[in-house]
Short mmCIF file of C-alpha atoms in Angstrom, two decimals:
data_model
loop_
_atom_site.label_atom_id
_atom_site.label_comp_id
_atom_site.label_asym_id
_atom_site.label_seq_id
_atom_site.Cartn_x
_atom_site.Cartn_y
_atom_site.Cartn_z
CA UNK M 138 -12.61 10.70 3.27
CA UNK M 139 -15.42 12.64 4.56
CA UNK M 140 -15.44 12.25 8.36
CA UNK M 141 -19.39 12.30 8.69
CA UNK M 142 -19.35 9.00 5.89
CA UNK M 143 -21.50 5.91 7.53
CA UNK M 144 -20.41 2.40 6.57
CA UNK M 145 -20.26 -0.83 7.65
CA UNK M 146 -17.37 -3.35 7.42
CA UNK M 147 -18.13 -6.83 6.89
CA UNK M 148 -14.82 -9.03 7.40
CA UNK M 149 -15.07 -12.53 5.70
CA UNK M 150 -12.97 -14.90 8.43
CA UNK M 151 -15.12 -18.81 7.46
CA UNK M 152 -12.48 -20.43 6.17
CA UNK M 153 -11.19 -23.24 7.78
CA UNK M 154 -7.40 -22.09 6.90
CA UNK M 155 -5.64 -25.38 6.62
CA UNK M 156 -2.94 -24.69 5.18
CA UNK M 157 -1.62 -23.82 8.61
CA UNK M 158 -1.95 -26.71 10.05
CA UNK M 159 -3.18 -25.68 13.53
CA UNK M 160 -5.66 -25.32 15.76
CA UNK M 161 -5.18 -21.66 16.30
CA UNK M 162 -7.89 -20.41 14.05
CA UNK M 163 -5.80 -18.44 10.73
CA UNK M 164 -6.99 -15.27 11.82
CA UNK M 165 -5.29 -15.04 14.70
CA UNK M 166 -2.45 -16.00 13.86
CA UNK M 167 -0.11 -12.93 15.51
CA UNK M 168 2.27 -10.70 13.33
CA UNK M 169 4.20 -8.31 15.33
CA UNK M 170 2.12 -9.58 18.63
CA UNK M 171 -1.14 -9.11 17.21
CA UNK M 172 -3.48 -11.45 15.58
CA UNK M 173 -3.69 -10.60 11.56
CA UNK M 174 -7.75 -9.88 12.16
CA UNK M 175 -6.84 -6.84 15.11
CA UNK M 176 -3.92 -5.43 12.38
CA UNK M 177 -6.89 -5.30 10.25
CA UNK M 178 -10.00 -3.71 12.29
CA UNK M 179 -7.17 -1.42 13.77
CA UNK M 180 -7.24 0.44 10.35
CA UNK M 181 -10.90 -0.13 10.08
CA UNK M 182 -11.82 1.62 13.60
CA UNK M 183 -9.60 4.55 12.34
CA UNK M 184 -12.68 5.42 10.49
CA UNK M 185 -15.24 4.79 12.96
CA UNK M 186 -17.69 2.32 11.20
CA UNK M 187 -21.13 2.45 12.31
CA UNK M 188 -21.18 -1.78 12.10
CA UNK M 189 -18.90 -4.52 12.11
CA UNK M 190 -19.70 -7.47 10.93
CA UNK M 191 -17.05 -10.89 11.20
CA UNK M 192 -18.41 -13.71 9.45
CA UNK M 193 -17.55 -17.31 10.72
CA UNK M 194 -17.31 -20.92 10.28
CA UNK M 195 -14.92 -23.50 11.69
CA UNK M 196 -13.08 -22.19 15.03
CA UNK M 197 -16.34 -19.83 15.60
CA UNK M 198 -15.68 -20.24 19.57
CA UNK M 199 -12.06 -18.38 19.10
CA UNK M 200 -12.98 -15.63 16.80
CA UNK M 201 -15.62 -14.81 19.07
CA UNK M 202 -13.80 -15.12 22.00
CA UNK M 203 -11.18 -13.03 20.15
CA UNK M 204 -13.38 -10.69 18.86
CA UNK M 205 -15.44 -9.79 22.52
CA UNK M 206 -17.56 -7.20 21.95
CA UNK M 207 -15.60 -5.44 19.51
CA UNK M 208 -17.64 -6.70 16.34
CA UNK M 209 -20.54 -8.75 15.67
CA UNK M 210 -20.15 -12.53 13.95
CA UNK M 211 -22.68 -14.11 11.94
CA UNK M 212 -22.19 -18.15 10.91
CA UNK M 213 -21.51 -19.05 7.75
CA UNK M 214 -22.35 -23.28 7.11
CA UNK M 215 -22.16 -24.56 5.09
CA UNK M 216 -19.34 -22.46 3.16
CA UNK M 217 -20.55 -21.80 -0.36
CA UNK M 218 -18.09 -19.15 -1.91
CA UNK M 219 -17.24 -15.54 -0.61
CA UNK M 220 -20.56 -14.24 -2.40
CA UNK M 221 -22.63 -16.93 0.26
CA UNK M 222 -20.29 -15.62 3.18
CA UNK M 223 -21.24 -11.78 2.39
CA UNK M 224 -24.88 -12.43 2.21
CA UNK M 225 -24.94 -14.04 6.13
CA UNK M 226 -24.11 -10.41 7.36
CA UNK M 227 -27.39 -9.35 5.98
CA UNK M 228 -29.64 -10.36 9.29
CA UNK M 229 -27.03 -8.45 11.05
CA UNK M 230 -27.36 -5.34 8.64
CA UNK M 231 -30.82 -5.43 8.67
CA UNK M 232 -32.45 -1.75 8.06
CA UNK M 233 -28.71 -0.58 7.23
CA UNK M 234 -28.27 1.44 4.32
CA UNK M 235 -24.96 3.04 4.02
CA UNK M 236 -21.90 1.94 2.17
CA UNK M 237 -20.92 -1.71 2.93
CA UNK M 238 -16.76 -2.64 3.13
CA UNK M 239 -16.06 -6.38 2.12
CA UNK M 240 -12.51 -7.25 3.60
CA UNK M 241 -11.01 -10.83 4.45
CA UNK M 242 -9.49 -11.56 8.26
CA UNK M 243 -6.22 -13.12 6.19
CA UNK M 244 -5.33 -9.57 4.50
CA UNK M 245 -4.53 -7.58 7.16
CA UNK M 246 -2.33 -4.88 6.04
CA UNK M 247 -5.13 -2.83 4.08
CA UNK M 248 -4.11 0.76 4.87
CA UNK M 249 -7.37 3.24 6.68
CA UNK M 250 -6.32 5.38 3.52
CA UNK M 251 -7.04 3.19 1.23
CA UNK M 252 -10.39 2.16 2.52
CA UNK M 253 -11.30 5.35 2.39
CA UNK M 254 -10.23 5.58 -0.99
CA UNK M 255 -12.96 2.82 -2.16
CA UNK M 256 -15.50 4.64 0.20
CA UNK M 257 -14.57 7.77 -1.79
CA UNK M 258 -15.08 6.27 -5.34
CA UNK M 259 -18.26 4.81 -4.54
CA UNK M 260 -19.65 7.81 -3.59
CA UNK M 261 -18.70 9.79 -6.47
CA UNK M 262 -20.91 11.37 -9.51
CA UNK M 263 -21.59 9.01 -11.34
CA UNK M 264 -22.58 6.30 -8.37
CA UNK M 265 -21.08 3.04 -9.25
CA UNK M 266 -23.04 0.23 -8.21
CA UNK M 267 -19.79 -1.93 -6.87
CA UNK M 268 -16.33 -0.59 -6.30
CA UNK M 269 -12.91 -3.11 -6.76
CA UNK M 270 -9.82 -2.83 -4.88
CA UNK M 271 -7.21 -3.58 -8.30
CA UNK M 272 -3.43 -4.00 -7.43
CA UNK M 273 -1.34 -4.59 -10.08
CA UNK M 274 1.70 -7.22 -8.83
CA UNK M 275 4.67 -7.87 -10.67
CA UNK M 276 3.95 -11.34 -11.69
CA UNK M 277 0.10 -11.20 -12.04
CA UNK M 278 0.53 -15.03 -11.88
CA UNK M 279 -3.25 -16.35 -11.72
CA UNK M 280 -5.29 -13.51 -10.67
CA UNK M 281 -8.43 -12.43 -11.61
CA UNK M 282 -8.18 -9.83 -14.10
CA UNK M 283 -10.29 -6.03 -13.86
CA UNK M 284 -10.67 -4.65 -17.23
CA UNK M 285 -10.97 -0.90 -16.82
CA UNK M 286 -10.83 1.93 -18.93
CA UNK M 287 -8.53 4.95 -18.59
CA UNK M 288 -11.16 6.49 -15.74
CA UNK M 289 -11.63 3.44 -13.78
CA UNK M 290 -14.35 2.24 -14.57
CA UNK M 291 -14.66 -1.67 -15.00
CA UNK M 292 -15.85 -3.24 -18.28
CA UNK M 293 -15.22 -6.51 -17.74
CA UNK M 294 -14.01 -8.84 -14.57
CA UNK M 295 -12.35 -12.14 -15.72
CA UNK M 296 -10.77 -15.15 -14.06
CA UNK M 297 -7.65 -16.19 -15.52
CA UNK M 298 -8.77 -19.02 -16.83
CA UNK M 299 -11.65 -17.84 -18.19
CA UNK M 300 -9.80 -14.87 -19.72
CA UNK M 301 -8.44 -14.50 -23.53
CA UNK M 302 -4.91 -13.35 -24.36
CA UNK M 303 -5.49 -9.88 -24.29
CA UNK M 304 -6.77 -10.42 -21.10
CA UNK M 305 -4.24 -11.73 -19.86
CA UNK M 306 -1.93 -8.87 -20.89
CA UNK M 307 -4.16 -7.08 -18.30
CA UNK M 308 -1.63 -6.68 -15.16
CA UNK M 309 -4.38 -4.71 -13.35
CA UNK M 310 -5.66 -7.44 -10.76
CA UNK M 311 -8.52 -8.29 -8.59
CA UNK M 312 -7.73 -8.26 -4.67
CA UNK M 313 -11.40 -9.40 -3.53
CA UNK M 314 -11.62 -6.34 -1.71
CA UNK M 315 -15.01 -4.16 -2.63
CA UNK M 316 -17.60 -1.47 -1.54
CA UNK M 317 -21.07 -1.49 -2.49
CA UNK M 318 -23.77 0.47 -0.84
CA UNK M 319 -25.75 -2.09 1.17
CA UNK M 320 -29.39 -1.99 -1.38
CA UNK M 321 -27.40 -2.58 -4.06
CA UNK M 322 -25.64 -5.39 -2.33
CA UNK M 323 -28.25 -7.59 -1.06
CA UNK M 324 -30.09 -7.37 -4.41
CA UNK M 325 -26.76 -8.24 -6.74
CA UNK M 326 -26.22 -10.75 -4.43
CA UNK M 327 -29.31 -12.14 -4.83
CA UNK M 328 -28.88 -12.61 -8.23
CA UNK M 329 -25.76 -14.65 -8.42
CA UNK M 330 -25.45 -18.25 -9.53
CA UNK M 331 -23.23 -20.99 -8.88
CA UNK M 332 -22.98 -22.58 -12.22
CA UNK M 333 -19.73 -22.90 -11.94
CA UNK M 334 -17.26 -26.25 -11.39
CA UNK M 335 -17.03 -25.42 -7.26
CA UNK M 336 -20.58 -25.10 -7.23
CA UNK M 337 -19.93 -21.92 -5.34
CA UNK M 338 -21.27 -18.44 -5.36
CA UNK M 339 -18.33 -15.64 -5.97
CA UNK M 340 -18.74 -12.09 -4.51
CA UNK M 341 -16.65 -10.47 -7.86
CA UNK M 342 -19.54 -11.81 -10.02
CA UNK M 343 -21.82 -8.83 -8.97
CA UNK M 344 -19.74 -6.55 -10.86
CA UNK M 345 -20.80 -8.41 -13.69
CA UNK M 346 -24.32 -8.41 -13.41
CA UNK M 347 -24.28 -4.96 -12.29
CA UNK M 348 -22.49 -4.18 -15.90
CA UNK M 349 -25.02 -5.93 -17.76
CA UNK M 350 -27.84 -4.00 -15.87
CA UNK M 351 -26.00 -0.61 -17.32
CA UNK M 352 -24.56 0.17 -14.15
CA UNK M 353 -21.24 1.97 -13.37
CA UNK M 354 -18.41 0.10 -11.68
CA UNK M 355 -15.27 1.27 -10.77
CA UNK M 356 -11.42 0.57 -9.48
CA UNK M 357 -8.91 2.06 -6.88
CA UNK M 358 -5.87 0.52 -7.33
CA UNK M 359 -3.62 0.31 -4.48
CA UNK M 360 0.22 1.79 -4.94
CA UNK M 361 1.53 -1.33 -2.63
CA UNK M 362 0.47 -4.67 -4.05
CA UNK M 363 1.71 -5.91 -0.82
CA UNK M 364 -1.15 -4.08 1.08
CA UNK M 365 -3.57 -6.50 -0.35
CA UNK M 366 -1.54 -9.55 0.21
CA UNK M 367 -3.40 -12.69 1.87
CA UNK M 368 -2.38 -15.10 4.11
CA UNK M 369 -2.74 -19.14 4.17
CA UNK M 370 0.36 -20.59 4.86
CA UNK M 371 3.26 -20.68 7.71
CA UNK M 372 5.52 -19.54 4.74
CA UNK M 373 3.45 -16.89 4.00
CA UNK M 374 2.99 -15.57 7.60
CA UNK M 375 6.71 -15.73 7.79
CA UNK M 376 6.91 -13.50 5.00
CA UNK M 377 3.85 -10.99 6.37
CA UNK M 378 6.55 -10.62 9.71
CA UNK M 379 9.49 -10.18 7.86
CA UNK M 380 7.83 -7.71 5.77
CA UNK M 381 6.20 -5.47 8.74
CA UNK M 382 9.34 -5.58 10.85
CA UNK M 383 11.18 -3.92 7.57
CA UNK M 384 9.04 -1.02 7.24
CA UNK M 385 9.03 -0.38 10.75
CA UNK M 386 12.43 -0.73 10.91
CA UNK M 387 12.92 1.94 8.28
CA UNK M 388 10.38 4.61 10.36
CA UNK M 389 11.92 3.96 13.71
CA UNK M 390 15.34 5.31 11.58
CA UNK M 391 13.40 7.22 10.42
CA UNK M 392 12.07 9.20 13.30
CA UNK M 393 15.66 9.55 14.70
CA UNK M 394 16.38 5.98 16.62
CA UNK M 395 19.25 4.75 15.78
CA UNK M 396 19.62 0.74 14.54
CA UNK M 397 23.02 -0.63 15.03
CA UNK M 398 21.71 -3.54 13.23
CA UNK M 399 18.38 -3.36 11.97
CA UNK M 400 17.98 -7.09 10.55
CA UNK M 401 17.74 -7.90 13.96
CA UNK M 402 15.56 -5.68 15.94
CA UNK M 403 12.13 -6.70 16.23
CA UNK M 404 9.11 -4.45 17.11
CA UNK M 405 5.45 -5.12 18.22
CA UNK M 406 2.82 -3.45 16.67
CA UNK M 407 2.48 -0.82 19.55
CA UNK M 408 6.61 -0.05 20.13
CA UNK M 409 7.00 3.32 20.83
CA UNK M 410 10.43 4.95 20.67
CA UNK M 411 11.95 8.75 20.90
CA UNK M 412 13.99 10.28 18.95
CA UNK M 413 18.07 9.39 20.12
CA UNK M 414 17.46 6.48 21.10
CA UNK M 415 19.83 3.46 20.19
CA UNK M 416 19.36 0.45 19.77
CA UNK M 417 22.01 -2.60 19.73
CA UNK M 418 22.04 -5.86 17.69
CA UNK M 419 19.59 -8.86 18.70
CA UNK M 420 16.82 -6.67 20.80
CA UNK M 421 13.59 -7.77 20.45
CA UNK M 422 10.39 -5.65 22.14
CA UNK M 423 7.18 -7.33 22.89
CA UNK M 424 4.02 -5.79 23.09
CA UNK M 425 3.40 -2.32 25.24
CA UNK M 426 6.92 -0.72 25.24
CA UNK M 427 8.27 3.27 25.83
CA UNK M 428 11.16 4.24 25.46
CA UNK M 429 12.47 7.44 26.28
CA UNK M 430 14.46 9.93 24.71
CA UNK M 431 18.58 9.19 24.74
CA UNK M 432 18.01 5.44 26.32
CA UNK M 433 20.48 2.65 24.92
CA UNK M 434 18.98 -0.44 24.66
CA UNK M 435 21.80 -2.92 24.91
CA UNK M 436 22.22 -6.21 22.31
CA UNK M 437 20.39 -9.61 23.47
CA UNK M 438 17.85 -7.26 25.75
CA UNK M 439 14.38 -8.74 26.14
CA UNK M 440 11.26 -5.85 26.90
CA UNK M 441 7.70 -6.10 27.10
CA UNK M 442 5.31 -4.35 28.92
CA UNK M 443 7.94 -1.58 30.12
CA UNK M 444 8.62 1.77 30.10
CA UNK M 445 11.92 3.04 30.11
CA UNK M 446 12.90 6.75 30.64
CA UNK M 447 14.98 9.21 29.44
CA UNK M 448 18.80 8.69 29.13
CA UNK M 449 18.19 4.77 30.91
CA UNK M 450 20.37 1.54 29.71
CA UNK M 451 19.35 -1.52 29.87
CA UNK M 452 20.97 -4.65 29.28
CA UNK M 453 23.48 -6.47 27.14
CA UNK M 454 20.97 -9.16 27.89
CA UNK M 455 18.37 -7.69 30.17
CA UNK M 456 14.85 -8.69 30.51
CA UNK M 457 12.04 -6.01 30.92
CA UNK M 458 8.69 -7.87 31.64
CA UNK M 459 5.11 -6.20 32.12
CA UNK M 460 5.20 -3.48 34.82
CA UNK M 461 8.48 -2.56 34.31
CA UNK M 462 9.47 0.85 34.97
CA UNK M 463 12.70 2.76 34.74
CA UNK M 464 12.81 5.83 35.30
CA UNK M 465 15.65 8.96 34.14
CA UNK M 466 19.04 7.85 34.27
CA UNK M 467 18.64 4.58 35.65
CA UNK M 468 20.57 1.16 34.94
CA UNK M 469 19.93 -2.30 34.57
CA UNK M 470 22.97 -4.37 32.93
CA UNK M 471 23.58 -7.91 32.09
CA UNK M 472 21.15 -10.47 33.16
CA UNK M 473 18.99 -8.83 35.04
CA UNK M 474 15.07 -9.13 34.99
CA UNK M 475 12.73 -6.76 36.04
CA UNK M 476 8.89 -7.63 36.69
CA UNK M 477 5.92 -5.00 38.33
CA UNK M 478 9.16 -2.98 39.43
CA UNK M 479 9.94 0.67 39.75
CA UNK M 480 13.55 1.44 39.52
CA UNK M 481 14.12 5.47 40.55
CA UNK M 482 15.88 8.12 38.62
CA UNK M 483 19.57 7.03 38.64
CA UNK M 484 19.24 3.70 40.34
CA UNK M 485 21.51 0.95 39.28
CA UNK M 486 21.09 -2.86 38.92
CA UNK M 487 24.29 -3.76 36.67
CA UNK M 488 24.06 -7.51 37.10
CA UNK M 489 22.59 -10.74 37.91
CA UNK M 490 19.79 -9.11 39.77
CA UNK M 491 16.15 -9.55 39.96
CA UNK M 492 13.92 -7.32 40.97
CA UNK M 493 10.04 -8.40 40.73
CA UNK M 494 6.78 -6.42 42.67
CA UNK M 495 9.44 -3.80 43.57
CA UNK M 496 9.84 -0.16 43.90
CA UNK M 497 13.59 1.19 44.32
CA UNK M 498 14.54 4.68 45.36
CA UNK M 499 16.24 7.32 43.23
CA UNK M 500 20.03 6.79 43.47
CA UNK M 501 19.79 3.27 44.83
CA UNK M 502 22.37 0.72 44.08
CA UNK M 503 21.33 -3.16 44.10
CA UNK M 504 24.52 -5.84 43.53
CA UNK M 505 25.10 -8.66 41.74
CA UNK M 506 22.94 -11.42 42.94
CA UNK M 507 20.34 -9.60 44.64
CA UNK M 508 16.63 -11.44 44.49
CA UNK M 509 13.33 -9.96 45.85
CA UNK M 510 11.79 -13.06 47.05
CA UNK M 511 8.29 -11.88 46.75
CA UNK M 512 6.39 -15.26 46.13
CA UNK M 513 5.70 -17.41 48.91
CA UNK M 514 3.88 -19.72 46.71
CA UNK M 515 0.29 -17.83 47.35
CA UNK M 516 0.56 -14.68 47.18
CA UNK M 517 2.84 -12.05 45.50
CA UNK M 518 4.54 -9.30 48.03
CA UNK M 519 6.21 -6.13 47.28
CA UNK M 520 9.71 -5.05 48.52
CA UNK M 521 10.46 -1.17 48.81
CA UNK M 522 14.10 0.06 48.59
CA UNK M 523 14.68 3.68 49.87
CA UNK M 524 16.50 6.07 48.19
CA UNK M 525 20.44 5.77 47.61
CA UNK M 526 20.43 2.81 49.46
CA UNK M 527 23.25 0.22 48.91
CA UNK M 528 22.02 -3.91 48.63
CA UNK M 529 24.97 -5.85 49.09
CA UNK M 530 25.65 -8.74 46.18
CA UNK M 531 24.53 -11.89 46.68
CA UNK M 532 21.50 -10.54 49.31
CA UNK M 533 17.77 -12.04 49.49
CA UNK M 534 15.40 -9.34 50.37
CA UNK M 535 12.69 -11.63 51.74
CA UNK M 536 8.70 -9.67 50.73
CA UNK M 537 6.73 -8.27 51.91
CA UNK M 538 10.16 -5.50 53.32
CA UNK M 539 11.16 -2.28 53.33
CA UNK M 540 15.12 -0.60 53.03
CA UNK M 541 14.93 2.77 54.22
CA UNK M 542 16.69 5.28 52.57
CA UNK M 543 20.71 5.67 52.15
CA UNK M 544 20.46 2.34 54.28
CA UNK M 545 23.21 -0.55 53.57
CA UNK M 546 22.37 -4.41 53.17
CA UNK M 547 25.87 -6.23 53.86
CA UNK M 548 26.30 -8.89 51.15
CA UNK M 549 25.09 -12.15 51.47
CA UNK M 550 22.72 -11.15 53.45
CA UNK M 551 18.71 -12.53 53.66
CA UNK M 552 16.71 -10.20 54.67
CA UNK M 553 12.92 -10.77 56.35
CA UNK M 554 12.70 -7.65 58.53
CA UNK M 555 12.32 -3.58 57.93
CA UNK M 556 15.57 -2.09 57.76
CA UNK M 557 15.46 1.65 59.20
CA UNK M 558 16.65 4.53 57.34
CA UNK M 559 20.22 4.99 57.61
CA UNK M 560 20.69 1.13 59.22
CA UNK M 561 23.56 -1.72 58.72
CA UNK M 562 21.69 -4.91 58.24
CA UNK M 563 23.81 -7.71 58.10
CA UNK M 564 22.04 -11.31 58.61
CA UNK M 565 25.07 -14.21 58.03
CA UNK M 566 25.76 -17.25 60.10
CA UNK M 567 28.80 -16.44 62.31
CA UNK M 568 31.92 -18.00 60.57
CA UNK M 569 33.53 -21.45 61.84
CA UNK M 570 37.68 -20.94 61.73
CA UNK M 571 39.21 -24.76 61.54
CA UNK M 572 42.82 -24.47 61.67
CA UNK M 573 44.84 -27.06 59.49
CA UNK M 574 41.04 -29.17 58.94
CA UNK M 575 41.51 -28.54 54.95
CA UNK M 576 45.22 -29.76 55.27
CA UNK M 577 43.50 -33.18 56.57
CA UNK M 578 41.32 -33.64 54.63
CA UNK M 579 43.46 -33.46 51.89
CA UNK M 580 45.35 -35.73 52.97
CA UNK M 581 43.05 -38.34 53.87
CA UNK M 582 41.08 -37.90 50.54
CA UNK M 583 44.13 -38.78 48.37
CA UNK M 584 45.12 -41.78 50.64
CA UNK M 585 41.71 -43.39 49.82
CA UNK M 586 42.01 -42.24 46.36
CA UNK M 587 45.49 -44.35 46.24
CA UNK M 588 44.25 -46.83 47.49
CA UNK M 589 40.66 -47.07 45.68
CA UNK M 590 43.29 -47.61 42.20
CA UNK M 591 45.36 -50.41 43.88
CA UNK M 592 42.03 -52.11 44.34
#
């Protein structure tokens, strides 16, 4: 696609989607961490529209509050057919005459390429008035039908119930998606009925009036009927996730990480790994994640919102929240969490530890147990650990503190103070020595016990 082509995309997101069954407008329902309406405009900014139009209905309050200032909305009520919804975006395109998109907020997985595709067609020599996105599914079930010739060029758009047997025999079918340049759109629109059992007025039917008028209209059909594939149930966004999490399962391999288990590795939208790095069974990454060249990401690990360097391990069952950082080399291991924490080239936190509004030297070693106590209910406080100091298990490093440098924290210790460079800190009680006391107590214990039974 040319890179100087204006357009403007027009989403269609009015219905009231219930199917679901929630409250959470359809839309927004998240696959891979983000809503199904971002997956979409994510492939639409990729060709820098000059407009973006969202039209809404019921839950208008969360698309827009979704939505920001990242595309305009205009209100479509009362809901009259997708033809109705298209023609509310006209205030909002006033004066606009480039090429128009049509998409829906519930297909998300339309490729930029594809777009571009339509743009391209519509645009060609012989200037088709409307341009259909056609996929052609193995069990056209049914769809619409698009009657084409061997160029592309539509002769006839038919519902399935409207259509005859050879019709039917038609497998090419009609995703809703289209591309019209914006003249030509308001004034087919204008033109179509609703004589029709719903009483509604249908976007596809300006491909038929256009045909009758002796204009051109064409089809791109998509290679992946699965591109064009809506969503309006729970089943069906079950079946979006499990179909995104394949394919980017098979590019992660693909790219050189390596999948011990690949049913059961999930990725957000934004994961990011290098090349060599491996990753065990059950690992799950939320949204915002690095990792590094060489790291191992260990089975039952939790991340999100973390970056993790080059030749790192973390977990079996670790949990990386946002602000995580680990840099080269360094270690977390079983059930430890990490929050707003910096953890230096070859530190190590191999269990039970966690380390929240931290930084930790290079070399450092934290044991089992450790806790950075940095909320006092209020406020959050940081705790700094030098380098290739040692935190004893079982310690409480009480924020807002600093450890200096190849300093030692004796175990079971709770620390509130500095500790200098180089220092011993050890903060315990001093130990009571009872000779014989547990010897008595035993004894008395199971004489009561006795005689507790007689009773």
């Amino acid at each position: 696609m040319s890179q100087t082509r204006h357009f403007a995309a027009v989403i269609l997101a009015a219905g009231k989607g219930t199917r679901m069954k929630s409250e959470l407008h359809k839309v927004l329902h998240p696959i891979a961490g983000r809503s199904m309406l971002h997956h979409l405009m994510a492939s639409v900014d990729s060709l820098s529209p000059d407009h973006k139009v969202v039209v809404v209905g019921a839950g208008r309050e969360q698309l827009e509050q979704a939505l920001g200032d990242d595309a305009r909305t205009c209100l479509q009520e009362p809901q009259l057919g997708t033809g109705h919804a298209v023609q509310q975006a006209q205030e909002e395109l006033s004066g606009y005459s480039g090429d128009v998109l049509i998409m829906y907020g519930d297909v998300p997985f339309v490729r930029a390429a594809t777009m571009g595709a339509m743009l391209d067609r519509l645009n060609a020599d012989d200037a088709p008035a409307a341009v259909v996105l056609a996929f052609e599914p193995e069990d056209p079930l049914a769809y619409g039908r698009v009657i084409t010739d061997d160029d592309g060029r539509i002769s006839k758009m038919v519902e399935f119930k409207d259509a005859d047997e050879s019709e039917r025999a038609c497998h090419l079918c009609n995703s809703g998606l289209m591309a019209a340049k914006a003249d030509d759109l308001w004034a087919l629109l204008d033109r179509v009925g609703n004589d029709n059992a719903q009483g509604e007025y249908y976007l596809p039917d300006i491909v038929n009036i256009a045909i009758s008028d002796g204009r051109v209209c064409a089809a791109v059909t998509t290679d992946d009927p699965a591109e064009v594939a809506g969503i309006n149930s729970r089943s069906e966004l079950a079946a979006a996730e499990a179909q995104w999490q394949r394919e980017q399962r098979e590019h992660w391999m693909a790219e050189g990480a390596t999948l011990r288990a690949p049913e059961t590795v999930f990725f957000s939208y934004d994961t990011e790994l290098a090349p060599d790095v491996t990753i065990e069974p059950n690992v799950v990454f939320g949204p915002g994640v690095k990792v590094a060249s060489g790291a191992t990401i260990r089975a039952f690990s939790h991340l999100e919102g973390a970056s993790v360097g080059e030749g790192c391990e973390v977990g079996p069952y670790a949990r990386l929240r946002p602000g995580a950082v680990m840099e080269k080399g360094s270690k977390v291991g079983n059930f430890v969490e990490m929050k707003k924490a910096v953890l230096g080239e070859g530190a190590k936190a191999n269990h039970l530890t966690y380390l929240g509004d931290a930084t930790v030297g290079a070399g450092a070693n934290i044991g089992a147990g450790t806790i950075t106590c940095n909320y006092d209910g209020y406020f959050k406080h940081r705790t700094t650990i030098g380098e290739r100091a040692f935190i004893g298990s079982n310690s409480a490093l009480i924020a807002p503190v600093t450890i200096g440098a190849d300093a030692i924290v004796a175990a079971g210790s709770a620390v509130s103070r500095d500790v200098a460079p180089g220092e011993l800190r050890m903060v315990r009680a001093e130990q009571m020595v009872k000779p014989g006391w547990a010897d008595r107590f035993h004894d008395t214990m199971k004489k009561k016990k006795a005689a507790a039974k007689k009773d």
